[in-house]
PDB file of C-alpha atoms in Angstrom:
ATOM      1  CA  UNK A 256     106.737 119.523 172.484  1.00 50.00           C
ATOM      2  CA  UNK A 257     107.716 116.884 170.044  1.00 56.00           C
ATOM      3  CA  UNK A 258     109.632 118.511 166.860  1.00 62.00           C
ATOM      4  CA  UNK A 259     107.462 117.451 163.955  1.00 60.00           C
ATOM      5  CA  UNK A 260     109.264 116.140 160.688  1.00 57.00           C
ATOM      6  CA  UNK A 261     109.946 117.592 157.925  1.00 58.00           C
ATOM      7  CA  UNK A 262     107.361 117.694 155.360  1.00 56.00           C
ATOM      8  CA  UNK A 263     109.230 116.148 152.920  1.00 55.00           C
ATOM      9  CA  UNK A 264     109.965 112.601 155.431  1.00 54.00           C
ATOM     10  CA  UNK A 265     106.230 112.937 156.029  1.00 51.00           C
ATOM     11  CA  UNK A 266     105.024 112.571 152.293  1.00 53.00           C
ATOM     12  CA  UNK A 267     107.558 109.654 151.716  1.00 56.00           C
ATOM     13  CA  UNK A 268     106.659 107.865 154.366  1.00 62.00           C
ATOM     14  CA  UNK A 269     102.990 107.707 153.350  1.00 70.00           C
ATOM     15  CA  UNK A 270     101.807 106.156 150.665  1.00 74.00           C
ATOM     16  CA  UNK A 271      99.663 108.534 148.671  1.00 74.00           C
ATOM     17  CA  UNK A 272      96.549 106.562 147.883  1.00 75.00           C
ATOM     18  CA  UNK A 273      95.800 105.889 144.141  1.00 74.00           C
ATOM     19  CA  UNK A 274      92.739 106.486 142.270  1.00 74.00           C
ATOM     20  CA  UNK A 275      90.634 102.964 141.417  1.00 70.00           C
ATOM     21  CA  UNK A 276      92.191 100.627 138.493  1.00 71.00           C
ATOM     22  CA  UNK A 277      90.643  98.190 136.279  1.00 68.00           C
ATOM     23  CA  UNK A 278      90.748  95.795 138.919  1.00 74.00           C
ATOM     24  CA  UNK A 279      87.934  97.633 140.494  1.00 78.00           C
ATOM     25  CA  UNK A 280      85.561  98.664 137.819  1.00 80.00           C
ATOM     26  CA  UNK A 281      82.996  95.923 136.009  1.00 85.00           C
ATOM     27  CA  UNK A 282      84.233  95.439 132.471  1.00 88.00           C
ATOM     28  CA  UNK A 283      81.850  97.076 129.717  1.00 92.00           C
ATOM     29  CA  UNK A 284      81.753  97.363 126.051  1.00 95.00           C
ATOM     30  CA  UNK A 285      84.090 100.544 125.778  1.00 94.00           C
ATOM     31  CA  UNK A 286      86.984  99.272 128.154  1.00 93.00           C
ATOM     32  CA  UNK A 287      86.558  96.015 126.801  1.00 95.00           C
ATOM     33  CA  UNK A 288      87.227  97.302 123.304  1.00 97.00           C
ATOM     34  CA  UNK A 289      89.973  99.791 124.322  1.00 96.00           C
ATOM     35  CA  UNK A 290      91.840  97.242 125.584  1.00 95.00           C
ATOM     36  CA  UNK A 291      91.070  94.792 122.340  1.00 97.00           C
ATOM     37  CA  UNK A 292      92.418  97.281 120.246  1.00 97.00           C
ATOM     38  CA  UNK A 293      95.660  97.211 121.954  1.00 97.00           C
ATOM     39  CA  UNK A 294      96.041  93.403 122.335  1.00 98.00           C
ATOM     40  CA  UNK A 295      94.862  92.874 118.762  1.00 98.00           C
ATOM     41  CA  UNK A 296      97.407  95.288 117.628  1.00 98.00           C
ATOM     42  CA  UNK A 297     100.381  93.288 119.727  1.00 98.00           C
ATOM     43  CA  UNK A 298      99.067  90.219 118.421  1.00 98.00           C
ATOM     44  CA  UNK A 299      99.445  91.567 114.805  1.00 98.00           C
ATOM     45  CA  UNK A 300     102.469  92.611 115.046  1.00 98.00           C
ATOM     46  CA  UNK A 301     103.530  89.266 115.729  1.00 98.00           C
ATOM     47  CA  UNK A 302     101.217  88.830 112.640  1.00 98.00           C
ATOM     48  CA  UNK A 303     103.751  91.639 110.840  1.00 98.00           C
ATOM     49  CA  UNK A 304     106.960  89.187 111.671  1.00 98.00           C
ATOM     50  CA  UNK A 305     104.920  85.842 110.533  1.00 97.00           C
ATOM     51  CA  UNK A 306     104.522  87.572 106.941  1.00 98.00           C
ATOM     52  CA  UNK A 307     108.092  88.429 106.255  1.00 98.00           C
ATOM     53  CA  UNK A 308     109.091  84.863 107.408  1.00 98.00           C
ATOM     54  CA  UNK A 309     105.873  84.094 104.372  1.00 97.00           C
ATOM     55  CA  UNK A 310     107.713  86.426 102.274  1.00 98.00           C
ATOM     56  CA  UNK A 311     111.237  85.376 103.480  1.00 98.00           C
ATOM     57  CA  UNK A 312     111.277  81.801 101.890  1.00 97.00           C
ATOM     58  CA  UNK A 313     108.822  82.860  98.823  1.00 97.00           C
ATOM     59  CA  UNK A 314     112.267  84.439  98.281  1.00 97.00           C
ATOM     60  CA  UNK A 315     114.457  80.909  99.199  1.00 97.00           C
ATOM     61  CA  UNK A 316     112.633  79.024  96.616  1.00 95.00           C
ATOM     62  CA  UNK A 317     110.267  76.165  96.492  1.00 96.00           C
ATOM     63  CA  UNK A 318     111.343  74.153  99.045  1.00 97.00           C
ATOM     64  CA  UNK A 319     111.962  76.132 101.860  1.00 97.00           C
ATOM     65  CA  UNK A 320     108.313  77.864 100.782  1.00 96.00           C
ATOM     66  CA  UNK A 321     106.717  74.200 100.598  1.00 95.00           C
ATOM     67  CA  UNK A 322     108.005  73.626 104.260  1.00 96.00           C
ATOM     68  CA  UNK A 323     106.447  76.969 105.717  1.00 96.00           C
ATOM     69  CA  UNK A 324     103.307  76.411 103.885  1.00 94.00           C
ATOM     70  CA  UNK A 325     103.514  73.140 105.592  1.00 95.00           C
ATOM     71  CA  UNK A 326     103.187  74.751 109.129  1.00 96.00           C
ATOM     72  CA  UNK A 327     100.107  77.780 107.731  1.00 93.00           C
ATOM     73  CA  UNK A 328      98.618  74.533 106.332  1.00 91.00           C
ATOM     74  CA  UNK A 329      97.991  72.574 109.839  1.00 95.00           C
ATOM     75  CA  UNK A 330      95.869  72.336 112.305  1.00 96.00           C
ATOM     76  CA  UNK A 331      97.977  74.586 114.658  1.00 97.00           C
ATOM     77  CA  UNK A 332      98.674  76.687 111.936  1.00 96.00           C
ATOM     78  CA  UNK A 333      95.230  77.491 110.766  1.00 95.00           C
ATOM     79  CA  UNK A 334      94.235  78.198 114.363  1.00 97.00           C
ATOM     80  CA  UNK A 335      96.626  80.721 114.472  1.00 97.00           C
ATOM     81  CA  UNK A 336      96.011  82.346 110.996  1.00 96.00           C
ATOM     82  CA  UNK A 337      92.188  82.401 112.476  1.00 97.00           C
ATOM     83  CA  UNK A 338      93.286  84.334 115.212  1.00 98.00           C
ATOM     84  CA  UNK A 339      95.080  86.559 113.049  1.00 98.00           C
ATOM     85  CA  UNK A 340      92.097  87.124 111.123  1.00 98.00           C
ATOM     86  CA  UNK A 341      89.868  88.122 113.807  1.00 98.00           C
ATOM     87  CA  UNK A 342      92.952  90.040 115.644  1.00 98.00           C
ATOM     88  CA  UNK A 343      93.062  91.587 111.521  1.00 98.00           C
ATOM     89  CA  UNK A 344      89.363  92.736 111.155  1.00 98.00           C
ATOM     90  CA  UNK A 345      89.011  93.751 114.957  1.00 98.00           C
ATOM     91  CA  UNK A 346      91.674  96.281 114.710  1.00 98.00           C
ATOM     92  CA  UNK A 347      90.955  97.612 111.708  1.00 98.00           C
ATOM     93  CA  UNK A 348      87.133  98.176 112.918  1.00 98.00           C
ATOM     94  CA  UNK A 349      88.361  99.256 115.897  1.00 98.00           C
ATOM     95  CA  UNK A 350      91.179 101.565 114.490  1.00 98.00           C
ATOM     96  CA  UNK A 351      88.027 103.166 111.629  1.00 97.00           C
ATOM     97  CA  UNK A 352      86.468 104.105 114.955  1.00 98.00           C
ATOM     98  CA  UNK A 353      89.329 105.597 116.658  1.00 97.00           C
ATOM     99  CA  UNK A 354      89.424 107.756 112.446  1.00 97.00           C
ATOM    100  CA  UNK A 355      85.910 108.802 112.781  1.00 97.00           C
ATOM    101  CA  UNK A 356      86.214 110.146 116.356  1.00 97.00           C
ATOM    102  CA  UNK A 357      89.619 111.548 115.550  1.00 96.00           C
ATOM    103  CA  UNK A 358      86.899 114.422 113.547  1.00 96.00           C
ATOM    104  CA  UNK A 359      85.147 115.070 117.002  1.00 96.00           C
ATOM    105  CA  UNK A 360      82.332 112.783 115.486  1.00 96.00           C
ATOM    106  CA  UNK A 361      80.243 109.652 117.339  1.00 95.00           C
ATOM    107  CA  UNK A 362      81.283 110.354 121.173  1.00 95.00           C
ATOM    108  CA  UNK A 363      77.547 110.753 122.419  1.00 96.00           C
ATOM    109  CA  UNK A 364      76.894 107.505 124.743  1.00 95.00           C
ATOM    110  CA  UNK A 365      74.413 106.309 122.351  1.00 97.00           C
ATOM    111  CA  UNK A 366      76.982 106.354 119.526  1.00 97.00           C
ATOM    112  CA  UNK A 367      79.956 105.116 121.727  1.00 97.00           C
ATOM    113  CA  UNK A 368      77.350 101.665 121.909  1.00 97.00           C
ATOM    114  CA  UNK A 369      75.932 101.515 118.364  1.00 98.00           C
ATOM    115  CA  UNK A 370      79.892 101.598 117.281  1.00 98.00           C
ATOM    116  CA  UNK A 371      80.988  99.717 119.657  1.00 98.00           C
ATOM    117  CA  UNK A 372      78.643  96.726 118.874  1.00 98.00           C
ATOM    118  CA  UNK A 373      79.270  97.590 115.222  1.00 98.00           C
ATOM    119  CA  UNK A 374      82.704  96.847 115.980  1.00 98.00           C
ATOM    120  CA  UNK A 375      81.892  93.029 117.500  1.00 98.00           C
ATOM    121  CA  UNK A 376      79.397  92.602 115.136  1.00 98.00           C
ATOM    122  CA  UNK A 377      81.751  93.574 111.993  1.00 98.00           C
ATOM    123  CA  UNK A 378      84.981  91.722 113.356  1.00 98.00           C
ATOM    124  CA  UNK A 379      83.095  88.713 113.508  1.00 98.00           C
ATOM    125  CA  UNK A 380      81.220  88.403 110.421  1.00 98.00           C
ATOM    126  CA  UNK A 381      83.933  89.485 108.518  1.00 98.00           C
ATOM    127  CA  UNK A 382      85.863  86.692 110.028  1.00 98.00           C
ATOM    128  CA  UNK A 383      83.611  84.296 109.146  1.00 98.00           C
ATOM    129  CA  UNK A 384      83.018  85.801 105.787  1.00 97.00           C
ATOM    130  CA  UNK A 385      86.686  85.747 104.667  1.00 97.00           C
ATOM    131  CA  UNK A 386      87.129  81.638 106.302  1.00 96.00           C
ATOM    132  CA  UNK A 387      83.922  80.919 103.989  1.00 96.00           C
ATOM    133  CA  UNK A 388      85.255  82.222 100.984  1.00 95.00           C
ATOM    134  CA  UNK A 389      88.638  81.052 101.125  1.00 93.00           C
ATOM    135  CA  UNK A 390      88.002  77.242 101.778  1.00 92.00           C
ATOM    136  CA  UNK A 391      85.599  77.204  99.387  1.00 93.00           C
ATOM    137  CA  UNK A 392      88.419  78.461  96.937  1.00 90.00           C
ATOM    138  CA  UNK A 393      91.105  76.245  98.050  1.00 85.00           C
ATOM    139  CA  UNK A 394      88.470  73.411  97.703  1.00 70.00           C
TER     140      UNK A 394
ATOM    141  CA  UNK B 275     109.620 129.726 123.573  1.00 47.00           C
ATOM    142  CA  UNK B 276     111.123 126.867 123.453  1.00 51.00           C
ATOM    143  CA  UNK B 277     114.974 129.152 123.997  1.00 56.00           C
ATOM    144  CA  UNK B 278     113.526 129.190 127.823  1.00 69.00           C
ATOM    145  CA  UNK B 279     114.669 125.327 128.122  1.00 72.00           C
ATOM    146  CA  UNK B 280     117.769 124.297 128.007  1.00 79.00           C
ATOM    147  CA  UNK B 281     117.340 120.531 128.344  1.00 81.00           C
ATOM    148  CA  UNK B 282     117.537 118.773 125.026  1.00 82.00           C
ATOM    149  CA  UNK B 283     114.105 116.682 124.074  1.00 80.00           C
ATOM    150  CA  UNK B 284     115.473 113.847 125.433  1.00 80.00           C
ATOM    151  CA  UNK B 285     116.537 115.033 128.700  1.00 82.00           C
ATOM    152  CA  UNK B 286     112.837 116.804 129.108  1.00 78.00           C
ATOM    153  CA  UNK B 287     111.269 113.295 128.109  1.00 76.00           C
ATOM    154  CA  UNK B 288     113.288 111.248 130.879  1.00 75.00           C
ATOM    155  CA  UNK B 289     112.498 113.676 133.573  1.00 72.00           C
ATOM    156  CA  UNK B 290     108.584 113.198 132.759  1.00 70.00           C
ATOM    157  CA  UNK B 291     108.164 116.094 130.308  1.00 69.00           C
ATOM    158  CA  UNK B 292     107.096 116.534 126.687  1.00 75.00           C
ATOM    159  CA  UNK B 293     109.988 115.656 123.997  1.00 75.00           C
ATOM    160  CA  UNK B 294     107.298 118.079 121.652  1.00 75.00           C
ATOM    161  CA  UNK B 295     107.217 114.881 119.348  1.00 80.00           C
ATOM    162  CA  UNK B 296     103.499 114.161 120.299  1.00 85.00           C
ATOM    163  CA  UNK B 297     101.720 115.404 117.780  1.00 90.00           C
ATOM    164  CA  UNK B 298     103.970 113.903 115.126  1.00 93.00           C
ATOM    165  CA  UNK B 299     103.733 110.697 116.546  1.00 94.00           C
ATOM    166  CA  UNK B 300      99.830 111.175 116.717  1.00 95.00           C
ATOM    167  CA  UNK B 301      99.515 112.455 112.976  1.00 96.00           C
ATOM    168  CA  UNK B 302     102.335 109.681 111.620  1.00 97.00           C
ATOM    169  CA  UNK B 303     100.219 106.915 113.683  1.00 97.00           C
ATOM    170  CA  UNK B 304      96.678 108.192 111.683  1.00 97.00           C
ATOM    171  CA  UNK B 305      98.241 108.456 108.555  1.00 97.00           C
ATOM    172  CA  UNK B 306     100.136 104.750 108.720  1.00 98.00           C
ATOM    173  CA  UNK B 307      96.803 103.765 110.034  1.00 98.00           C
ATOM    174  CA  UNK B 308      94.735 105.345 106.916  1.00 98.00           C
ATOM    175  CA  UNK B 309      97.258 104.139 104.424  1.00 98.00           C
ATOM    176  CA  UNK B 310      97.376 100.324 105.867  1.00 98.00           C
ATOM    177  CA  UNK B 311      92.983 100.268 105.167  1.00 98.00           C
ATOM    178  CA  UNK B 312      93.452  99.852 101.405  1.00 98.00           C
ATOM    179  CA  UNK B 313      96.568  97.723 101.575  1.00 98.00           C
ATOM    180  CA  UNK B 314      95.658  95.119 104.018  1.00 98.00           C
ATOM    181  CA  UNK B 315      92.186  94.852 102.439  1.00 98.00           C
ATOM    182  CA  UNK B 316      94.700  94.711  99.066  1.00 98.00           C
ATOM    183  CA  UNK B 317      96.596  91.970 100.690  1.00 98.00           C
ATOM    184  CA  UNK B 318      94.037  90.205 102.143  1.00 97.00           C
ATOM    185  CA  UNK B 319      91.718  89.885  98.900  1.00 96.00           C
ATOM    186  CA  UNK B 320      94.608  88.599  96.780  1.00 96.00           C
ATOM    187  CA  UNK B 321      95.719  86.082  99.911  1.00 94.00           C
ATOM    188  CA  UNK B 322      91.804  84.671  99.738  1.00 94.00           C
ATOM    189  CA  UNK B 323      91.808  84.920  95.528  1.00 92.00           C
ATOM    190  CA  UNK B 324      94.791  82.401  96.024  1.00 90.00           C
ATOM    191  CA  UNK B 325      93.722  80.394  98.350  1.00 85.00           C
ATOM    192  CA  UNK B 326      94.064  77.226  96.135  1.00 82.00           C
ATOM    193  CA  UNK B 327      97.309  78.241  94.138  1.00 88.00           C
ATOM    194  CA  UNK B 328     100.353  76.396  94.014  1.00 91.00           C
ATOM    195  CA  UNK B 329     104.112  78.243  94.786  1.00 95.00           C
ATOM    196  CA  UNK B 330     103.839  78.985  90.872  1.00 95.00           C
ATOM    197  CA  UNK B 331     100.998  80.630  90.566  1.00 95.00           C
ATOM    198  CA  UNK B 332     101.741  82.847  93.676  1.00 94.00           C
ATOM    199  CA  UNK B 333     105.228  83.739  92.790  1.00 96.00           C
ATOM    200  CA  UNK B 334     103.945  85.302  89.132  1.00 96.00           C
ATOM    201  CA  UNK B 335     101.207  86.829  91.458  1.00 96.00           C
ATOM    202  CA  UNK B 336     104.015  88.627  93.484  1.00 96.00           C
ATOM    203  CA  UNK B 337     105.766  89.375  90.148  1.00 96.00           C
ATOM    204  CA  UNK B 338     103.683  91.780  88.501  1.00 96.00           C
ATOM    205  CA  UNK B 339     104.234  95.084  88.975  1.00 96.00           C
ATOM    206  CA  UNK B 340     101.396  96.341  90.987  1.00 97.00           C
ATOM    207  CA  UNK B 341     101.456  93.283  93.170  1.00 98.00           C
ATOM    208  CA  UNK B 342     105.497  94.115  93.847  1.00 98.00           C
ATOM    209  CA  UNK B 343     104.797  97.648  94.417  1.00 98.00           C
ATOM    210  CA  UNK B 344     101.570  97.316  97.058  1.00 98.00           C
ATOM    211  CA  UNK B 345     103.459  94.548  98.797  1.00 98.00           C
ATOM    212  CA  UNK B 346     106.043  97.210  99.669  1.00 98.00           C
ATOM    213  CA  UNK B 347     104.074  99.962 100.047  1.00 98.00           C
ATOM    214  CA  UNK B 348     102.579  97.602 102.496  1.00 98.00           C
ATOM    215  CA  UNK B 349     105.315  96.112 104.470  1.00 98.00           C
ATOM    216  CA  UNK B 350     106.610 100.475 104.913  1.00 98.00           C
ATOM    217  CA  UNK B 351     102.921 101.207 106.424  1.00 98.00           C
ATOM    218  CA  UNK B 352     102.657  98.217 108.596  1.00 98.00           C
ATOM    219  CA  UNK B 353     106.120  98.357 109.770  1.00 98.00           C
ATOM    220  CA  UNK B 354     106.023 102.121 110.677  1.00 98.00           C
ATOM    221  CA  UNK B 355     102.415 101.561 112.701  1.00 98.00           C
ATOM    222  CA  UNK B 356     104.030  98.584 114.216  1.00 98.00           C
ATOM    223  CA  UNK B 357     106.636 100.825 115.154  1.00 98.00           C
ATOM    224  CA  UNK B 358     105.148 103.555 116.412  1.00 97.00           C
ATOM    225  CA  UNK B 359     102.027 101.506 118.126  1.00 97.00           C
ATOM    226  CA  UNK B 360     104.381  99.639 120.125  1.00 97.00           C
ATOM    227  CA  UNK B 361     105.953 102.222 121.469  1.00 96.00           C
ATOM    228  CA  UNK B 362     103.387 103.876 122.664  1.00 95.00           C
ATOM    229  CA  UNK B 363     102.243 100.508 124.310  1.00 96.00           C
ATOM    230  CA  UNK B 364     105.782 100.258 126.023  1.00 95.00           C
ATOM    231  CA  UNK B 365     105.611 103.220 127.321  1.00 91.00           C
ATOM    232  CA  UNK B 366     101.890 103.135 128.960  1.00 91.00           C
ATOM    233  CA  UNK B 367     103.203  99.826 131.069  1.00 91.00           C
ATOM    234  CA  UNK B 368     107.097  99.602 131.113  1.00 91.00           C
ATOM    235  CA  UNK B 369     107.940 102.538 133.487  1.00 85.00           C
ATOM    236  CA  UNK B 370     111.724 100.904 134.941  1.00 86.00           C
ATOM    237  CA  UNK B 371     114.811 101.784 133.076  1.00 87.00           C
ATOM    238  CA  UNK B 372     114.186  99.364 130.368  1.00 92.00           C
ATOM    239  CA  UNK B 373     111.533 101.397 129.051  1.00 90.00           C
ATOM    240  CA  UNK B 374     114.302 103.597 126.853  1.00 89.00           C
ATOM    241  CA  UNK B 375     116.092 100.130 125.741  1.00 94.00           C
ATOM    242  CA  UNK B 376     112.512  98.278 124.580  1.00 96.00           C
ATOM    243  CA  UNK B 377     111.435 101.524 123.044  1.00 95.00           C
ATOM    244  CA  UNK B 378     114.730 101.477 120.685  1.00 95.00           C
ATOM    245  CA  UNK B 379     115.068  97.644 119.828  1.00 97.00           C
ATOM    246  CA  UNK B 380     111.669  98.041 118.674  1.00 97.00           C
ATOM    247  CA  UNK B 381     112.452 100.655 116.173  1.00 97.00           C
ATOM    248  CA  UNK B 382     115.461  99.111 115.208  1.00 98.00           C
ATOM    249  CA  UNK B 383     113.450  95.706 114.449  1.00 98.00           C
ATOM    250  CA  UNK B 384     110.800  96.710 112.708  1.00 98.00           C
ATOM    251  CA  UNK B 385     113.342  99.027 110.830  1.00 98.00           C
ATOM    252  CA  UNK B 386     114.903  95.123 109.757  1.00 98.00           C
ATOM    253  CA  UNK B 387     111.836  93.695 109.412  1.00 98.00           C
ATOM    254  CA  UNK B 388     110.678  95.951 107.155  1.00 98.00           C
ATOM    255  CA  UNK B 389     114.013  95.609 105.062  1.00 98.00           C
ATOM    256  CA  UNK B 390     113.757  91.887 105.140  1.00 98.00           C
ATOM    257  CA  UNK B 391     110.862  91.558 103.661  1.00 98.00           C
ATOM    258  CA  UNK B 392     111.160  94.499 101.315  1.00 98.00           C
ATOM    259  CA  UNK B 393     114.324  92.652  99.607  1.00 98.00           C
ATOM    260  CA  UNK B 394     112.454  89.430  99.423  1.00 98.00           C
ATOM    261  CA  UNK B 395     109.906  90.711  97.537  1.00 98.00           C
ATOM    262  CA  UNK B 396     112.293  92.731  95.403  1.00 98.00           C
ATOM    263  CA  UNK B 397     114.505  89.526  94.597  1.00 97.00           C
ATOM    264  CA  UNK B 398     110.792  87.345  93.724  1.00 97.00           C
ATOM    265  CA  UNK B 399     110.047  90.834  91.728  1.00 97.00           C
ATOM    266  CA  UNK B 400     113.829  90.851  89.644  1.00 95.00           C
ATOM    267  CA  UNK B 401     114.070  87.382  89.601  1.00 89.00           C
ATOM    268  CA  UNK B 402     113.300  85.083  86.278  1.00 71.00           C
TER     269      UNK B 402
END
């Protein structure tokens, strides 16, 4: 009769198998927008760090302000201040949502969608809506 | 209660329990969070009104006294939520010893951030 092992050799020995991970699962709206809220708040706070460098050589003077408003001013750096913008207005959507369930409010399916798609909807036009208005101001 | 353990928060934290700082953490994150609506919208509405200015223009923007004063009442909110948002995003996906290290040297810059940009507006707000 073989001795058997001690339980403890057993359960290391054995990988204990782990429950299904994103990599499994068909994206939908509400994991797609969990996630969005998290990368959209990352991105921002790269945002955060980009403003007190803005702020940073207001401070230094003219010069060293003309040379950072050189870089917001391209091509590269509009792109990015786009980005920002959406990354802004999706958050901030996104984070009004997290609020309003916060007071046990909105978590039937139907409501998860219609604020979900609220959320896309609003980030976007938003976007678009602040982009309008601006170059039309700066001419 | 709480006389039972004799860990300190810390110690109960590193060996996978509650530090008891989760609710704070929850309650600081919504209020940030409530308080950065009306200053970002703030901040972006006056970025978009001077869309066309020259360095000028924007510095006696930043001057005035409710511009100073939003700007950092805006810079403490976003720099807290940055704070405390990261953190919880480090510790969802970093689960190796750095975790502890990441956690702290992202307090401790957003804690300079904050100050950097704090005193720049102050010296635009003092300067003449």
């Amino acid at each position: 009769m073989d001795p058997k092992p001690p339980i403890s050799d057993m359960t290391v020995a054995r990988p204990r198998p782990l429950s299904p991970n994103i990599q499994i699962y068909r994206p939908q709206l509400t994991s797609v927008l969990s996630i969005a809220n998290r990368i959209t708040g990352v991105m921002l706070s790269l945002g955060a760090v980009g403003l007190v460098i803005w702020l940073t050589a207001a401070a230094m003077g003219p010069r060293v302000y003309g040379e950072v408003h050189a870089v917001i001013a391209s091509w590269g750096g509009r792109i990015i201040l786009f980005g920002f913008t959406f990354a802004f207005f999706m958050h901030l959507c996104g984070g009004i949502r997290h609020l309003v369930w916060d007071t046990v409010h909105g978590f039937e399916l139907r409501w998860i969608y219609i604020s979900g798609w609220a959320v896309v909807v609003g980030s976007i036009a938003l976007t678009w809506v602040t982009w309008t208005v601006s170059l039309l101001l700066a001419g | 209660m709480a006389s039972k353990d004799r860990r300190s928060p810390l110690a109960r934290a590193r060996g996978l329990g509650s530090a008891r700082g989760g609710v704070n953490h929850w309650w600081a994150e919504r209020v940030s969070a409530i308080a950065l609506v009306p200053l970002t919208l703030w901040f972006l509405g006056s970025i978009i009104a001077h869309a066309g200015s020259d360095y000028a223009a924007f510095i006696g923007w930043l001057k005035t006294p409710l511009a100073s004063i939003s700007m950092v009442l805006l810079l403490l909110a976003l720099f807290h939520h940055t704070a405390l948002g990261l953190q919880v995003v480090i510790e969802d996906y970093v689960h190796s010893s750095a975790k502890f290290g990441a956690v702290i040297m992202v307090r401790l810059g957003c804690i300079a951030l904050a100050s950097a940009g704090i005193t720049a507006v102050l010296r635009i707000a003092f300067s003449w």
